[in-house]
Short mmCIF file of C-alpha atoms in Angstrom, two decimals:
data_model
loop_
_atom_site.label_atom_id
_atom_site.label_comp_id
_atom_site.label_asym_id
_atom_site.label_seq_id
_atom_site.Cartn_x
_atom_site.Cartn_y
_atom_site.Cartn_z
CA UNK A 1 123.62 4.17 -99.25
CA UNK A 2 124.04 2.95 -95.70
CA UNK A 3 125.76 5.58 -93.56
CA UNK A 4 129.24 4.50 -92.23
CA UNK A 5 130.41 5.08 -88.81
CA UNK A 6 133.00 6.49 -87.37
CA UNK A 7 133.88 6.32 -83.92
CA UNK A 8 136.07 8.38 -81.22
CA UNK A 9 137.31 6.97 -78.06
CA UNK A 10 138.32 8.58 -74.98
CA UNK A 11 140.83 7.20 -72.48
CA UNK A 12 142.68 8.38 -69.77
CA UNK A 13 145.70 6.79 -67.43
CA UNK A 14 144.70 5.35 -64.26
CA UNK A 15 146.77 3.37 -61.47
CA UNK A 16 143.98 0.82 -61.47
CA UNK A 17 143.25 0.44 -65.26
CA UNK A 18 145.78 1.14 -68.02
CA UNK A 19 143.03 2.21 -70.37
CA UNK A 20 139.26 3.02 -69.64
CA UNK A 21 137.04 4.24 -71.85
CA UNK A 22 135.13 6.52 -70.65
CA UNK A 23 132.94 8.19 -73.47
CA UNK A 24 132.11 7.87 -77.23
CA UNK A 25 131.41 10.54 -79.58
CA UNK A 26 129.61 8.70 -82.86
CA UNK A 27 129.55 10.87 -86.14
CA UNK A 28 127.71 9.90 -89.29
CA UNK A 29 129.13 10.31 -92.48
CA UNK A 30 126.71 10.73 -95.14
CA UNK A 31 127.95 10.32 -98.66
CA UNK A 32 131.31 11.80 -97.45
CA UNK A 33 129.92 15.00 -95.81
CA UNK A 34 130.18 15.23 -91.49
CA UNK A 35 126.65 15.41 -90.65
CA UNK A 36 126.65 18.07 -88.58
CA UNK A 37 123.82 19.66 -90.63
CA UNK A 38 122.13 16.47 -92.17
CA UNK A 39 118.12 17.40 -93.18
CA UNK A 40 117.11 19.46 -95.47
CA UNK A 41 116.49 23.03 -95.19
CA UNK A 42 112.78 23.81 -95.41
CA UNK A 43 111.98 27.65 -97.17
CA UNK A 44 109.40 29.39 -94.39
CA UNK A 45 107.15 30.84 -96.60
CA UNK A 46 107.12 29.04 -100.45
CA UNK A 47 107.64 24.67 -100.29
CA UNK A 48 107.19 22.96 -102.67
CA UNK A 49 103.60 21.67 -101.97
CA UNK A 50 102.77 25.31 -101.80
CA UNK A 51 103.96 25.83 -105.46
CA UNK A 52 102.47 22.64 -106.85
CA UNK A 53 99.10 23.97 -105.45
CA UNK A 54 99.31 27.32 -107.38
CA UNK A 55 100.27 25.61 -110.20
CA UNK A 56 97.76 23.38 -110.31
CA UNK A 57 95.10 26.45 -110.29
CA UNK A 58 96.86 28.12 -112.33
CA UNK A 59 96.59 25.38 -115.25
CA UNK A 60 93.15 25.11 -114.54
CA UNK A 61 92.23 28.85 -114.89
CA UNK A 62 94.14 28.53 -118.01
CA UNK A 63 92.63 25.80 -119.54
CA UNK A 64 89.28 27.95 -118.67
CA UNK A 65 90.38 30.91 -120.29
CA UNK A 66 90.79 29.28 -123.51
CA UNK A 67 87.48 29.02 -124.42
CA UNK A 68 86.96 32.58 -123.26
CA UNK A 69 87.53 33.98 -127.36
CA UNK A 70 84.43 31.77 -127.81
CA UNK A 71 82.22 33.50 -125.57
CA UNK A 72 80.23 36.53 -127.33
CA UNK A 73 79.43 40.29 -125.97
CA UNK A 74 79.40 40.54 -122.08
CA UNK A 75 78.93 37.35 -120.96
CA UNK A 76 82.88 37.09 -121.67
CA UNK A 77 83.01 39.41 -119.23
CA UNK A 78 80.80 37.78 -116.59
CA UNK A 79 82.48 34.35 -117.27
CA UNK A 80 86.15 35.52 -116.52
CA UNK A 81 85.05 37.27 -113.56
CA UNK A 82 83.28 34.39 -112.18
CA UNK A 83 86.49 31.95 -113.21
CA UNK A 84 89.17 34.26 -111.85
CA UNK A 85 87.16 34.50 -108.22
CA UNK A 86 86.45 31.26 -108.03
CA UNK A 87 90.04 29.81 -108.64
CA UNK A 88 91.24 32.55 -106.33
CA UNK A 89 88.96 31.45 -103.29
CA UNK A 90 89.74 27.50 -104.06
CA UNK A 91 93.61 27.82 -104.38
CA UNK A 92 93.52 30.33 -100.86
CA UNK A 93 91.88 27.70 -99.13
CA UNK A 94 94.45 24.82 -100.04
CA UNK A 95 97.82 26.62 -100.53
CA UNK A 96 96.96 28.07 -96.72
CA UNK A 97 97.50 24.69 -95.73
CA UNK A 98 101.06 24.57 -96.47
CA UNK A 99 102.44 27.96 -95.47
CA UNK A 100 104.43 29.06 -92.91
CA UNK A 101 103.18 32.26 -92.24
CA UNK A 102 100.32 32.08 -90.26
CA UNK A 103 102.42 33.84 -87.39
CA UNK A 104 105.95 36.09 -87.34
CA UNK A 105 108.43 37.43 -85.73
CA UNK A 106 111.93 38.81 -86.41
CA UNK A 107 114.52 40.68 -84.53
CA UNK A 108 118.25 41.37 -84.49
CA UNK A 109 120.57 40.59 -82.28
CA UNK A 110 123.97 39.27 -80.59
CA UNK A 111 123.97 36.23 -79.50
CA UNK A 112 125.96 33.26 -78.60
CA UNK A 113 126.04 30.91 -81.84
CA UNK A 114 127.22 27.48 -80.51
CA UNK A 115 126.61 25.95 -77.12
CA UNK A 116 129.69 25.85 -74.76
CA UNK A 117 131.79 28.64 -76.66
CA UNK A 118 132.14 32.19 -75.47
CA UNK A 119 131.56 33.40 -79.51
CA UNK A 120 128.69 35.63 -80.26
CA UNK A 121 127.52 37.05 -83.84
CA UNK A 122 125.34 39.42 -85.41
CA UNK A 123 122.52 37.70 -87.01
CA UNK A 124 118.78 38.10 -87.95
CA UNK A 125 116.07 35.70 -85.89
CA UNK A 126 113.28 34.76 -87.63
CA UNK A 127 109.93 32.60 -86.09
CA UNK A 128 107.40 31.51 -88.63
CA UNK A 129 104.76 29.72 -87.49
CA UNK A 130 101.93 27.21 -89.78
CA UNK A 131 98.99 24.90 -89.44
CA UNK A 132 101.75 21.89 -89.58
CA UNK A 133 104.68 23.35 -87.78
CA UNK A 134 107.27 26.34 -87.50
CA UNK A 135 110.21 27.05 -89.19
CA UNK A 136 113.07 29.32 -87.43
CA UNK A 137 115.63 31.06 -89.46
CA UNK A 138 119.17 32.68 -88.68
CA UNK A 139 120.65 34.70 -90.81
CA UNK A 140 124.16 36.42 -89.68
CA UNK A 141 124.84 40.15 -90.50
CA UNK A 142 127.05 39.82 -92.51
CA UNK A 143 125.93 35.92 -93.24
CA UNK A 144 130.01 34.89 -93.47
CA UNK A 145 131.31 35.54 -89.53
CA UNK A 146 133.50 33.01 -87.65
CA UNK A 147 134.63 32.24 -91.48
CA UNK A 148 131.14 30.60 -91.17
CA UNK A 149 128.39 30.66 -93.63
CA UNK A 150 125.58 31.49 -90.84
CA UNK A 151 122.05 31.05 -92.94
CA UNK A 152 119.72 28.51 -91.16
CA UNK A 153 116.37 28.03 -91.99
CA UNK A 154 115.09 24.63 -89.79
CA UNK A 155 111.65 23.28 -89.56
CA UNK A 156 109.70 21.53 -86.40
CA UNK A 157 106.88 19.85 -87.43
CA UNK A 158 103.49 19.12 -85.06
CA UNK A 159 101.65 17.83 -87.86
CA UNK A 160 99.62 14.30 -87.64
CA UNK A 161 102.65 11.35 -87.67
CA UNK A 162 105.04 13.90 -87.02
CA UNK A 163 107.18 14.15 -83.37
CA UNK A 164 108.05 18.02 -82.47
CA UNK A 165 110.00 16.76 -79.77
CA UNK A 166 112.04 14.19 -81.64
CA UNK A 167 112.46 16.96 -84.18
CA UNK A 168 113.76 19.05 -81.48
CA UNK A 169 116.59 16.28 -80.23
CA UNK A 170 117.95 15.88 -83.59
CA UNK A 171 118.35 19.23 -83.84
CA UNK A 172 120.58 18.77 -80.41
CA UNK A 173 122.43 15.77 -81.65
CA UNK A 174 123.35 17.70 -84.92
CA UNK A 175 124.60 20.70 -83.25
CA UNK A 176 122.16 23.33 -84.28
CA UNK A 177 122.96 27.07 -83.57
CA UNK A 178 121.71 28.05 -79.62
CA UNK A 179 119.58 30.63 -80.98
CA UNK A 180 117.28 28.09 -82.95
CA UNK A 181 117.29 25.50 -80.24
CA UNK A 182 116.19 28.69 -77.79
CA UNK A 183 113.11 29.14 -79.81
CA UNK A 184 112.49 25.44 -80.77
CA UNK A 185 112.35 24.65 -77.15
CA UNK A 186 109.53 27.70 -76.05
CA UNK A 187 107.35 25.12 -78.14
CA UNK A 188 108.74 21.69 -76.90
CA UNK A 189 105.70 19.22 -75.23
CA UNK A 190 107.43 19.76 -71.22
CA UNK A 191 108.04 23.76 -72.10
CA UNK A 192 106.53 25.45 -69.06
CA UNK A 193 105.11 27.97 -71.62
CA UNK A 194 102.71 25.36 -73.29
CA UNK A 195 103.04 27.13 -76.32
CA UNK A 196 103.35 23.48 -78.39
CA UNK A 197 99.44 21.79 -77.51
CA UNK A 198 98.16 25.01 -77.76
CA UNK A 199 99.54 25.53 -81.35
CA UNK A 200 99.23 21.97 -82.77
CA UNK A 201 95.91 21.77 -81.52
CA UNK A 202 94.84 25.29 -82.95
CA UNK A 203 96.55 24.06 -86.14
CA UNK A 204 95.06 21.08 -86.57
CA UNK A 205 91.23 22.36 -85.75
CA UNK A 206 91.79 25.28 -88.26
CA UNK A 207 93.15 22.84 -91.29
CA UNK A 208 89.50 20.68 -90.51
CA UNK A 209 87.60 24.24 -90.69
CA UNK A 210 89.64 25.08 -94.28
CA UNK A 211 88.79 21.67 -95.81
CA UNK A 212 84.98 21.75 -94.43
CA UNK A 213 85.74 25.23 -96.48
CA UNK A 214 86.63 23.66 -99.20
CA UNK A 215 83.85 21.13 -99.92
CA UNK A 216 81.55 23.96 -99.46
CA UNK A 217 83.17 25.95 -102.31
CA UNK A 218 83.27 22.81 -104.46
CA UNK A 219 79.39 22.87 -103.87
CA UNK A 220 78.95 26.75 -103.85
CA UNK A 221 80.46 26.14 -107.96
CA UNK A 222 77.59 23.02 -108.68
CA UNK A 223 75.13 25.22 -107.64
CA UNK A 224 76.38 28.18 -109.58
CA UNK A 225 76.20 25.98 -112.67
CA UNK A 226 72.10 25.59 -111.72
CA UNK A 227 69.17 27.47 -113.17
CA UNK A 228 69.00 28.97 -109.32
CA UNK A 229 71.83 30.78 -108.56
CA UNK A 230 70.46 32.12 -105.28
CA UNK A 231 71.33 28.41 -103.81
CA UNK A 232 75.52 28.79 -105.07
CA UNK A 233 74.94 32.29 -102.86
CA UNK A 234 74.20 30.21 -99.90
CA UNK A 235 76.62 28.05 -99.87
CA UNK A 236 79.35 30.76 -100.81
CA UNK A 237 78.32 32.67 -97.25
CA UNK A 238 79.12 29.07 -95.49
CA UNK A 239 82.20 29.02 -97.05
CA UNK A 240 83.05 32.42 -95.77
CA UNK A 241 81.79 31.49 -92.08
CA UNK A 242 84.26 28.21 -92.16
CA UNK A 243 86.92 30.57 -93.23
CA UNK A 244 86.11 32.53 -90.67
CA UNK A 245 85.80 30.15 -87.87
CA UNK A 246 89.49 28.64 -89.22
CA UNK A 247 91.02 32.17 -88.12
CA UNK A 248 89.36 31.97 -84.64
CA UNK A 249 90.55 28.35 -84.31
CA UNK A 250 93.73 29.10 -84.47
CA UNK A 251 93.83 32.47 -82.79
CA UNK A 252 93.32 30.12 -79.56
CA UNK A 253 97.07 29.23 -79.83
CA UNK A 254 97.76 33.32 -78.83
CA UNK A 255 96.33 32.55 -75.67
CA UNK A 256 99.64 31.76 -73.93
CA UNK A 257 102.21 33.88 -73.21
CA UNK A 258 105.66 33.56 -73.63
CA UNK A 259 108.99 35.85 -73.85
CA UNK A 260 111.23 34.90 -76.22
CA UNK A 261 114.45 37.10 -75.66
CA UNK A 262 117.74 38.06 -76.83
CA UNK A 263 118.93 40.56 -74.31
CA UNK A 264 117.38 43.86 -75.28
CA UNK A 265 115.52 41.82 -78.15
CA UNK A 266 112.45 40.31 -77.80
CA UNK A 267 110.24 38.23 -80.40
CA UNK A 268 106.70 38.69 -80.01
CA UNK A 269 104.22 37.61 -82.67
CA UNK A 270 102.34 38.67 -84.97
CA UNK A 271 99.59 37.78 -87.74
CA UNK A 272 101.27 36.72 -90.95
CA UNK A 273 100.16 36.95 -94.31
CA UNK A 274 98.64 33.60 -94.70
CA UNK A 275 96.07 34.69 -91.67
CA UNK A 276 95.45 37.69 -93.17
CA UNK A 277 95.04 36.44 -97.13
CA UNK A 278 92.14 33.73 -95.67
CA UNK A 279 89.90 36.80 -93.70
CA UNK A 280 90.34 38.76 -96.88
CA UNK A 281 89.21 35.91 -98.58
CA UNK A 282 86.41 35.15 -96.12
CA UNK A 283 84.93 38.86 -96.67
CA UNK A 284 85.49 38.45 -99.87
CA UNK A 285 82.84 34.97 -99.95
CA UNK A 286 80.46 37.46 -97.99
CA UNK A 287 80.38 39.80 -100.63
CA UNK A 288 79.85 37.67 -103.58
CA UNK A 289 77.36 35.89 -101.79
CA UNK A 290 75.30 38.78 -100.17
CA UNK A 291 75.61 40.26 -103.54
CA UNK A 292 74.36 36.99 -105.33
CA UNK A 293 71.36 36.75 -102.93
CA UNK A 294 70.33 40.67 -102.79
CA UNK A 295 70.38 40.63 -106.71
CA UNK A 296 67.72 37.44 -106.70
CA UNK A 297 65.50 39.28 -104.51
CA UNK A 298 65.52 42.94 -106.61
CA UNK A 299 67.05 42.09 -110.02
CA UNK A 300 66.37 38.80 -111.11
CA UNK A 301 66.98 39.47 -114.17
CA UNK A 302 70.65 40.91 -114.68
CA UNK A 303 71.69 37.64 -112.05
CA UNK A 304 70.50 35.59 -114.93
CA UNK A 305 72.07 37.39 -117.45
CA UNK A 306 75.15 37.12 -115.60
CA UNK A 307 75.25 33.39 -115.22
CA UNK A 308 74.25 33.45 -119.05
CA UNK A 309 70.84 31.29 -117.76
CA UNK A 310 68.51 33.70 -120.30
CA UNK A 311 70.59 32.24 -123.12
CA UNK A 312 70.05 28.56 -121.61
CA UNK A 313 66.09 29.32 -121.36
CA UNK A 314 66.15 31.01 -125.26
CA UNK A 315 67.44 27.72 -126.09
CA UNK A 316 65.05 25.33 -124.38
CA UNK A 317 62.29 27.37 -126.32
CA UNK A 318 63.87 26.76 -129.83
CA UNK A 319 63.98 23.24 -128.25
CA UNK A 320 60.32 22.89 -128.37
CA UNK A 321 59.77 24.64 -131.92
CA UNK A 322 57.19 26.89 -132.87
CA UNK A 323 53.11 26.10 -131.94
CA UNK A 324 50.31 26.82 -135.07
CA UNK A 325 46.97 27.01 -133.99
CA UNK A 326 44.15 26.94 -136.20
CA UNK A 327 42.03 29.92 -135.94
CA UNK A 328 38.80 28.16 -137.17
CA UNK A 329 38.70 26.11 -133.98
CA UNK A 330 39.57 29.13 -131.48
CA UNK A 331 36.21 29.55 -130.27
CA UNK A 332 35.76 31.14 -126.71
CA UNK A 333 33.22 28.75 -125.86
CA UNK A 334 32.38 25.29 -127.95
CA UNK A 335 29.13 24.80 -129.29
CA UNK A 336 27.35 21.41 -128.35
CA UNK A 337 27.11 18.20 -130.94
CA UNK A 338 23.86 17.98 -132.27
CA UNK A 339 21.84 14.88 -130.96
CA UNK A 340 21.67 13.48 -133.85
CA UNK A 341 24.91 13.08 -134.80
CA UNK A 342 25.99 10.06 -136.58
CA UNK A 343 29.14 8.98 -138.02
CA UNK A 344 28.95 6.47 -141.17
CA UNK A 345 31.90 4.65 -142.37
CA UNK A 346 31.87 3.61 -145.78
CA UNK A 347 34.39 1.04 -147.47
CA UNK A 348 35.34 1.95 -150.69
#
């Protein structure tokens, strides 16, 4: 449906002019509804690609666990440890990529809510910060003041195609609330903080360091499937160190400085639980694969019993069948043909 306009004129008496028209004010109406909040509101923490993700890994630890009633003794053990930790480090890596929690702050305080009017409310600021963008909320306390419902959650997205800054006028054309336009412009491309290349950079070298991350897992899982095991081991400690190195690519963005302030309130950041959740999963790819490799090297044989591989080799042998030897010709040494050895053929 193709928005229909509405347009306001100004005019004013003049001794010159009868009428002159001096500004225009041009509202949108949008399937009968003023504009004046038109995009969507974004949640800060949960979107919907971050649910399809865990779905996705959840259905395929499901369909995994299915055949688990199959499996006999402990290697139905082994197998749903090695299932549940896998899944766990592969849906980390990807649902990271979506969240908005990377970096936080919150504070309360009074502020002025609209631009040009002396009226200040209570209200809870939020700043969320992602790989892709940040998301600032406002939530009044109580959330109904100036018989307004005051509960904004708006997004600003740095992410490749996307425009921060022409995120950030729409957001002045529609009349956002001055405390998110405050914060939305500390990260603004002519900020003097320069908070935003900082950020979108950091964000977009970390997301490269998760999916290099993620291929390695993908291999780490081939390998495990191998009769060497040692080899998945290896590649699970690179998938650690790319986790690893995606936290210290975007820890460069904390190199800048900048007050963000609300009188006596100030928002300062702080690690989120996304950051933390990938160097917890990062140790955790050390330990699995320091354990993997120390266990090749001193216990060869519980690692194979853990990957099931001394069930795969007890069935190659049954493969091959059993071997009868004939103990009339198991001589330790072979006695020599007589010389005058011939062999006569006879047809019947």
């Amino acid at each position: 449906m193709r928005p229909r306009q509405l347009w306001i004129w100004a005019a004013f008496d003049s001794p010159f002019t009868s009428v002159l028209q001096v500004s225009c004010l041009r509202m949108t109406l949008f399937d009968g509804i003023y504009p004046f909040y038109p995009q969507p509101r974004k949640p800060f923490v949960f979107d919907v690609d971050t649910i399809v993700v865990i779905i996705v890994f959840l259905v395929i630890a499901f369909s995994f666990l299915l055949i688990l009633p199959g499996i006999r003794g402990r290697a139905r053990l082994y197998w749903l440890f090695r299932v549940i930790a896998s899944l766990f480090i592969g849906g980390v890596i990807v649902a990271v990529h979506f969240t908005s929690d990377w970096e936080r702050a919150q504070g309360t305080a009074i502020t002025t809510y609209k631009s040009f009017s002396p009226a200040k409310v209570h209200a809870e600021i939020g700043l969320h910060v992602g790989l892709a963008g940040l998301n600032v909320t406002l939530v009044g306390s109580p959330v109904e003041q100036l018989n307004e419902t005051i509960n904004y959650n708006e997004h600003f997205s740095w992410w490749f195609g996307a425009n921060y800054d022409n995120d950030f006028d729409e957001g002045l054309e529609h009349g956002l609330p001055s405390p998110i336009l405050y914060v939305a412009e500390k990260f603004t491309g002519d900020s003097p903080c320069g908070l935003h290349h900082l950020y979108r950079m950091a964000g977009h070298y970390a997301s490269a360091t998760l999916w290099v991350a993620f291929c390695a897992w993908l291999v780490s899982n081939m390998l495990f499937s191998m009769p060497v095991p040692v080899y998945g081991g290896y590649m699970t400690l690179v998938t650690g160190s790319f986790l690893i190195f995606a936290l210290l690519s975007f820890s460069t963005g904390r190199s800048a400085s900048c007050v963000i302030q609300f009188g006596p309130t100030s928002l300062q950041l702080a690690y989120g639980a996304s950051f933390w959740l990938t160097l917890a999963t990062g140790l955790l790819c050390f330990l699995i694969g320091a354990v993997v490799i120390t266990l090749h090297y001193t216990c060869p044989d519980l690692l194979k019993a853990f990957f099931d591989l001394c069930e795969d080799e007890e069935e190659e042998e049954g493969m091959l069948g059993e071997v009868y030897i004939n103990p009339h010709y198991a001589r330790t040494k072979a006695a020599p043909p007589p010389a005058n050895l011939r062999l006569t053929i006879m047809d019947s």
